[in-house]
Short mmCIF file of C-alpha atoms in Angstrom, two decimals:
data_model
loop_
_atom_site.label_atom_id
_atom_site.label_comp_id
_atom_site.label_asym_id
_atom_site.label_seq_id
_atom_site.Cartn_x
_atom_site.Cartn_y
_atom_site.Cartn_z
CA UNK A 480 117.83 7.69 183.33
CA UNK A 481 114.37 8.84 182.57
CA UNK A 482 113.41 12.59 182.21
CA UNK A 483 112.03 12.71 185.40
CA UNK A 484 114.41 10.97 187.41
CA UNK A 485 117.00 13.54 185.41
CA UNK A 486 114.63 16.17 187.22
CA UNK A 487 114.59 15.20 190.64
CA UNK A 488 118.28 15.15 190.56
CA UNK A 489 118.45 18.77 189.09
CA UNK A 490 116.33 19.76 191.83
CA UNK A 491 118.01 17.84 194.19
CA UNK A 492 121.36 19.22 193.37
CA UNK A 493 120.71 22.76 192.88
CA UNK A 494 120.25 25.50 195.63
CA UNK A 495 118.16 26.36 193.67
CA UNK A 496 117.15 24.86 190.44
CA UNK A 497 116.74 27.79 187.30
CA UNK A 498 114.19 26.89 185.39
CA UNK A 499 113.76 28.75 181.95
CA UNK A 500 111.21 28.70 179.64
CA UNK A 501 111.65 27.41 175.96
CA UNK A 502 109.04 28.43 173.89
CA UNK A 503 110.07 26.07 170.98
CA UNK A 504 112.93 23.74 170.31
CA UNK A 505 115.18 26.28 169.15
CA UNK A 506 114.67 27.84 172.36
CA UNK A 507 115.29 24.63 173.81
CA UNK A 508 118.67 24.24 172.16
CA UNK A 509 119.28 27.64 172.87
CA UNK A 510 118.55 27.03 176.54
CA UNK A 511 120.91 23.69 176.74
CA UNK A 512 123.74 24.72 175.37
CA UNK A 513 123.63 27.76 177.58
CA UNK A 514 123.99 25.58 180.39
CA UNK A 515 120.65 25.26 182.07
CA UNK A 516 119.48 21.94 184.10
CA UNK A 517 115.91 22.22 183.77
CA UNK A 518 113.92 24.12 180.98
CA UNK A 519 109.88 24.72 180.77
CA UNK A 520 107.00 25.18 178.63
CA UNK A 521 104.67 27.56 179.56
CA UNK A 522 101.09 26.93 178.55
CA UNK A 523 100.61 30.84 178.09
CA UNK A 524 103.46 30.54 175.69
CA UNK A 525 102.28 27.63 173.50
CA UNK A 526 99.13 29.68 173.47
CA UNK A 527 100.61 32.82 172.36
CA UNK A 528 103.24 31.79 170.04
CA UNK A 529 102.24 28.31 168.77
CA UNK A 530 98.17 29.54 168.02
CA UNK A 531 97.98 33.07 168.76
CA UNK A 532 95.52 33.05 171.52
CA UNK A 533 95.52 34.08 175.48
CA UNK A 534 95.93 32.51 178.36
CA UNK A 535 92.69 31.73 178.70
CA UNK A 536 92.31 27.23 178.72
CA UNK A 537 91.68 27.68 175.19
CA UNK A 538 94.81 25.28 173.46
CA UNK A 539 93.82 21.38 174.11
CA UNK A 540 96.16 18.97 175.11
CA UNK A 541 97.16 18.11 171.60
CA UNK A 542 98.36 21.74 171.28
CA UNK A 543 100.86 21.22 174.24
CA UNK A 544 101.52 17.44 173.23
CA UNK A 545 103.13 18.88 169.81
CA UNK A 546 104.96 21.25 171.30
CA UNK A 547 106.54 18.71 173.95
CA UNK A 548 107.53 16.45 171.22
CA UNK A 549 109.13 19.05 169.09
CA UNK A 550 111.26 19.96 172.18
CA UNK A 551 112.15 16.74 173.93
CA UNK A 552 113.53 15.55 170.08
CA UNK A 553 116.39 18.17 169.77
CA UNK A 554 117.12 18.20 173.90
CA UNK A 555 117.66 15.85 176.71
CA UNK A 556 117.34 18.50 179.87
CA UNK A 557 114.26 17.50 181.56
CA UNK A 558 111.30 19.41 180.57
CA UNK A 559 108.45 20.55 183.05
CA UNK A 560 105.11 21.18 181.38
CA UNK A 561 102.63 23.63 182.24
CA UNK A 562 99.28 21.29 182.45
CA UNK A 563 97.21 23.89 183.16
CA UNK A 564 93.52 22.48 184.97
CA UNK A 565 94.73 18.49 184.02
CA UNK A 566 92.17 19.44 180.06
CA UNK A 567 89.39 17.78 181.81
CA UNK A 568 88.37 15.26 184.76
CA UNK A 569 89.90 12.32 185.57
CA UNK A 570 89.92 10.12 182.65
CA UNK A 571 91.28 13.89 180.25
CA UNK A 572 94.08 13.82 183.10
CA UNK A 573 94.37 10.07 182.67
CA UNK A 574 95.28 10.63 179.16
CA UNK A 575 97.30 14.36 179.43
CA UNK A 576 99.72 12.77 182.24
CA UNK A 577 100.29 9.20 180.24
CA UNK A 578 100.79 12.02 176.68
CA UNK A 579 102.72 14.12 177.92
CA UNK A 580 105.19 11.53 179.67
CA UNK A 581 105.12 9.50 176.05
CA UNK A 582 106.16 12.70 174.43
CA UNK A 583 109.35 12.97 176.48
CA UNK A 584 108.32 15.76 179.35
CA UNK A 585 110.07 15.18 182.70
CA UNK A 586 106.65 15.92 184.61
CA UNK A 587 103.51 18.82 184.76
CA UNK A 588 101.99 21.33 186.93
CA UNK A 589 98.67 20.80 187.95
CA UNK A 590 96.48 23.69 189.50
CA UNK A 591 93.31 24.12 191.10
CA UNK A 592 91.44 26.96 189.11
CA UNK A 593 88.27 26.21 187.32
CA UNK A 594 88.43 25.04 183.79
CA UNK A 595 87.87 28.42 182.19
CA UNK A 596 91.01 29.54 183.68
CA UNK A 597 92.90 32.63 183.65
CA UNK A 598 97.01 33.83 184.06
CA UNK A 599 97.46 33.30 187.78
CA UNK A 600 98.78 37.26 187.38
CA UNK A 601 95.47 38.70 186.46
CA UNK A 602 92.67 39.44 188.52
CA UNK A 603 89.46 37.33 188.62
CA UNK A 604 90.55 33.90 189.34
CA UNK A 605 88.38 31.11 190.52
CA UNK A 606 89.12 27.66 192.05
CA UNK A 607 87.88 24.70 192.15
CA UNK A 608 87.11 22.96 196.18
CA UNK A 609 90.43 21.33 197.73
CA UNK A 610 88.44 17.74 197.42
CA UNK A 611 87.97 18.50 193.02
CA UNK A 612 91.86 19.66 193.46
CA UNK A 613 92.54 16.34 195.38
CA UNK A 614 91.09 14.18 192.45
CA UNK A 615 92.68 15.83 189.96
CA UNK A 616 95.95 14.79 191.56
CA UNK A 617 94.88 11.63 192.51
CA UNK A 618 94.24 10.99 188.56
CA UNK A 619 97.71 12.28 187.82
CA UNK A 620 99.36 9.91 190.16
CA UNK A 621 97.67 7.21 188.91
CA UNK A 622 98.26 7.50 185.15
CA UNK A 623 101.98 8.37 185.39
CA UNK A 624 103.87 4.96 184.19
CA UNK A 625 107.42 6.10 185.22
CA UNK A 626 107.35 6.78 189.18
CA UNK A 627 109.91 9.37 188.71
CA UNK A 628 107.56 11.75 186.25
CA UNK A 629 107.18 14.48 188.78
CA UNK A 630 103.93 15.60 189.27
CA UNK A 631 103.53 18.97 190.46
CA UNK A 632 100.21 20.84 192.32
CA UNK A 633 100.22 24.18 191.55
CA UNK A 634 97.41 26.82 193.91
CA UNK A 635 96.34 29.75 193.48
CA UNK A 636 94.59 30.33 196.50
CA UNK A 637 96.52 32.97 198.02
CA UNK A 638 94.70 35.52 196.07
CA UNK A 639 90.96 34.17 197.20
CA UNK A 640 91.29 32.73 200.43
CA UNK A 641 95.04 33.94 201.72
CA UNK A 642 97.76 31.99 202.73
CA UNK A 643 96.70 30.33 205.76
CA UNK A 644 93.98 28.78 203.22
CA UNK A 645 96.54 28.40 200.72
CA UNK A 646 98.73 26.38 203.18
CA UNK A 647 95.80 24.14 204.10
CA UNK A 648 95.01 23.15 200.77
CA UNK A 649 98.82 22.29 199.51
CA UNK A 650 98.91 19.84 202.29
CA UNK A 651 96.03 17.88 201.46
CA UNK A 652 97.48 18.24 197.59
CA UNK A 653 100.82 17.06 198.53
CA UNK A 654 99.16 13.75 201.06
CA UNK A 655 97.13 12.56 197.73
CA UNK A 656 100.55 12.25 195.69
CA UNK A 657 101.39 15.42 194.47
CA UNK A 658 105.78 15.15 194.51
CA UNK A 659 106.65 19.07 194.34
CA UNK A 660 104.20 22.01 195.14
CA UNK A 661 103.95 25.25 192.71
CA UNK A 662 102.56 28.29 195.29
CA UNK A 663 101.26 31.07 192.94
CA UNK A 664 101.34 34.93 192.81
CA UNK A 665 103.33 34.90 196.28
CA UNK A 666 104.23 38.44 197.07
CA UNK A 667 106.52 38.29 200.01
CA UNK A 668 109.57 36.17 200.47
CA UNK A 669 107.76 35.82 204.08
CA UNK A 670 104.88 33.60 202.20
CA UNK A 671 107.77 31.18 201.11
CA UNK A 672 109.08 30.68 204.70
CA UNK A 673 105.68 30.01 205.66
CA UNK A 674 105.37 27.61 202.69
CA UNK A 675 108.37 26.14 203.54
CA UNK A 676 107.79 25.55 207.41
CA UNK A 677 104.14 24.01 206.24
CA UNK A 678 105.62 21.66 203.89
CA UNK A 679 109.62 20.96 205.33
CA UNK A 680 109.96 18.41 202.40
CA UNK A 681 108.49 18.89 199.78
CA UNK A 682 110.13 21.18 197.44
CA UNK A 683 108.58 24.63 196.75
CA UNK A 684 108.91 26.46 192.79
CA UNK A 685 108.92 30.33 192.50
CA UNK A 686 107.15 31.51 189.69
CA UNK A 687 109.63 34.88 189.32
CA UNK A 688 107.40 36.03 185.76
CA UNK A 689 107.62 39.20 184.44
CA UNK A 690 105.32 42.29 184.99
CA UNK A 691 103.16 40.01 187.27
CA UNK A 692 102.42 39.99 190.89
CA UNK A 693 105.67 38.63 192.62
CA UNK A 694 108.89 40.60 192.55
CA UNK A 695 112.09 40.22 191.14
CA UNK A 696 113.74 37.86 194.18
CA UNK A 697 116.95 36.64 193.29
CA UNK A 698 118.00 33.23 193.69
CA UNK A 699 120.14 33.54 196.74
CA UNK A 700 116.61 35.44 198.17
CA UNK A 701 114.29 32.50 196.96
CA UNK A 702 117.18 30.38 198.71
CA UNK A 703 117.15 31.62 202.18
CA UNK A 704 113.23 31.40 201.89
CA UNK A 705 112.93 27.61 201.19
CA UNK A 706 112.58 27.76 197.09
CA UNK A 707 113.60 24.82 195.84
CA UNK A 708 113.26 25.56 191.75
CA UNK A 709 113.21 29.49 190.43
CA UNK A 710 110.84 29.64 187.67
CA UNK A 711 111.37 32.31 184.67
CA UNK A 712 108.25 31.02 181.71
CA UNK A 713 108.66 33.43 179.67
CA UNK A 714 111.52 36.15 180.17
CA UNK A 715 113.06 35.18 176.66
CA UNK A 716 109.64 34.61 174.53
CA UNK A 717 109.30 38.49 176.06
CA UNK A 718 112.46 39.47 174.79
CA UNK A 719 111.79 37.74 171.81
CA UNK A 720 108.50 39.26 171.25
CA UNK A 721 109.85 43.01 171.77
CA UNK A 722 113.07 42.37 169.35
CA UNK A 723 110.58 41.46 166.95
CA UNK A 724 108.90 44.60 167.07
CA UNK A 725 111.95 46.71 166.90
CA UNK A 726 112.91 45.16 163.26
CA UNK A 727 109.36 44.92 162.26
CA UNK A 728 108.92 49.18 162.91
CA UNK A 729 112.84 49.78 161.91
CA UNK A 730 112.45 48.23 158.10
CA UNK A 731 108.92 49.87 158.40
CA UNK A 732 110.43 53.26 158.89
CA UNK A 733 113.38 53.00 157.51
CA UNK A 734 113.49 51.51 154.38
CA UNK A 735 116.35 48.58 155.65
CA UNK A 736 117.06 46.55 158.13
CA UNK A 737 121.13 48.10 158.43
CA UNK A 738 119.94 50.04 162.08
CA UNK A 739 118.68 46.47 163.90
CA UNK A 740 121.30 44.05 162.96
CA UNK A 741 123.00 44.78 166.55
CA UNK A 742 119.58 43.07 167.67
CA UNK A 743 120.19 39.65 165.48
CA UNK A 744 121.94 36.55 166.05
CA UNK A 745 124.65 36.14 163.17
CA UNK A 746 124.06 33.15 160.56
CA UNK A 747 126.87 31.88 161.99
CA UNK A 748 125.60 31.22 165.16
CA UNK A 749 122.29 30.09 164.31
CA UNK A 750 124.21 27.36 162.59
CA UNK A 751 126.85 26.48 165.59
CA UNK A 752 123.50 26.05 167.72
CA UNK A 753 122.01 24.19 165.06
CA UNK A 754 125.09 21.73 164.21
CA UNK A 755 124.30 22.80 160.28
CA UNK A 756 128.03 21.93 159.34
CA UNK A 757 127.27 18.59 160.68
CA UNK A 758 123.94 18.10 158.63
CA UNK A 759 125.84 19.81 155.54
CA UNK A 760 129.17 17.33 156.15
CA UNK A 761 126.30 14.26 155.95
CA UNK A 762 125.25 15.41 152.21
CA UNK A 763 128.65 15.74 151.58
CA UNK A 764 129.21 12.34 152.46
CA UNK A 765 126.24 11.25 150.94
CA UNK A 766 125.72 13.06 147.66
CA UNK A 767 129.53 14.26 147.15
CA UNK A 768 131.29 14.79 144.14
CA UNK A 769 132.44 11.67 142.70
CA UNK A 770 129.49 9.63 144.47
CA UNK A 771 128.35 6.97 142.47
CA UNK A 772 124.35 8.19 141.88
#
């Protein structure tokens, strides 16, 4: 079964689908062996921890590509991909959809801001018109090889024009070929219902990010208002991010490390997620004593 056909069955079979982000392919191990059905890479993320930049449209699609492959080698749960603005018109989309789908990823978002994007959190966004939006999905849909890589339109129209707006375009992006539909920045579980009623089946993903515009809805909320995935991009590079800092400022201050070792996974477990006894049984095999050389 292909990764995205191992998607649409996630999402088919889960009220609703969790969604975490992996921000590298330990993360992704990390992420599979904690039981998830469905993990994601965030294009703020590859931005921020693969090259140290913002969310801004300024990694290319090689960027992502690298950080797809080094994911989809040490994991088999289907990967969704942030694709940001498609990296160009039609024929850059071409080639991102028919990449990222030779690098292993289960499918892409898709939205309609302008090229110079920005975090669909922040203030300031602009889009592109619902007939550019329409193309770029139309260019999508025609590159994919495997049917079952799941494109996904993502809008952020609710901030600029509202929902009614927002509603309007989704429909159009979902009648060129779009398969799932990625409302941004919603606020209210109200705006899912509406989504929902708009759009009966085609399935809807909550973007539940930190620190950002929509609240902390649970899944049994996101449920009841028609969400069909439950989206978390980047609670753990976060967490991450801030454990970091604790150790960095901790042997700083305090001339060890002996105060943040509560904070650290053991070497023991970084090698039961890492099967290292396996690897280290293989030399043994190979190049163990008494082994002709």
């Amino acid at each position: 079964m292909s990764a995205g056909a191992l998607f649409r069955k996630a999402v088919a079979n889960a009220k609703p689908l969790q969604i975490v982000g992996a921000v590298n392919a330990y993360s992704a191990i990390l992420a599979d062996k904690s039981g998830y059905q469905a993990i994601y890479l965030s294009g703020g993320a590859c931005a921020a921890a693969s090259y140290g930049l913002p969310d801004l449209g300024i990694t290319t699609i090689n960027d992502v590509v690298e950080d797809i492959r080094r994911i989809t080698r040490v994991t088999k749960v289907p990967l969704l991909v942030d694709a940001d603005t498609g990296f160009g018109s039609s024929f850059n989309i071409a080639r991102t959809i028919e990449e990222f789908e030779r690098a292993g990823a289960a499918g892409c978002h898709i939205e309609d801001q302008v090229g110079a994007k920005r975090c669909g959190h922040r203030p300031g966004k602009k889009i592109v018109s619902t007939d550019e939006m329409v193309d770029r999905i139309k260019s999508a849909v025609a590159a994919r090889k495997d049917p079952n890589f799941v494109i996904m339109a993502r809008t952020d129209a609710l901030a600029n024009e509202g929902i009614e707006k927002a509603i309007e375009r989704s429909k159009a992006y979902i009648a060129a070929g779009a398969d799932m539909l990625f409302p941004e920045a919603l606020t209210e579980l109200e705006q899912y219902k509406q989504f929902r009623a708009a759009l009966p089946n085609v399935p809807i993903l909550a973007n539940i990010t930190e620190f950002g515009k929509t609240p902390y809805f649970t899944t049994e909320e996101l449920s009841n208002a028609g969400a069909s995935m439950v989206l978390y991009p980047l609670s753990a590079f976060r967490a991450q991010a801030a454990a970091t800092l604790q150790v960095y400022d901790a042997i700083k201050k305090d001339g060890t490390q002996q105060n943040v070792v509560k904070l650290m996974q053991t070497r023991e477990d970084l090698y039961k997620y890492l099967d290292y006894h396996k690897f280290e049984n293989q030399l043994d095999v190979l190049f163990g004593e008494g082994k002709e050389q």
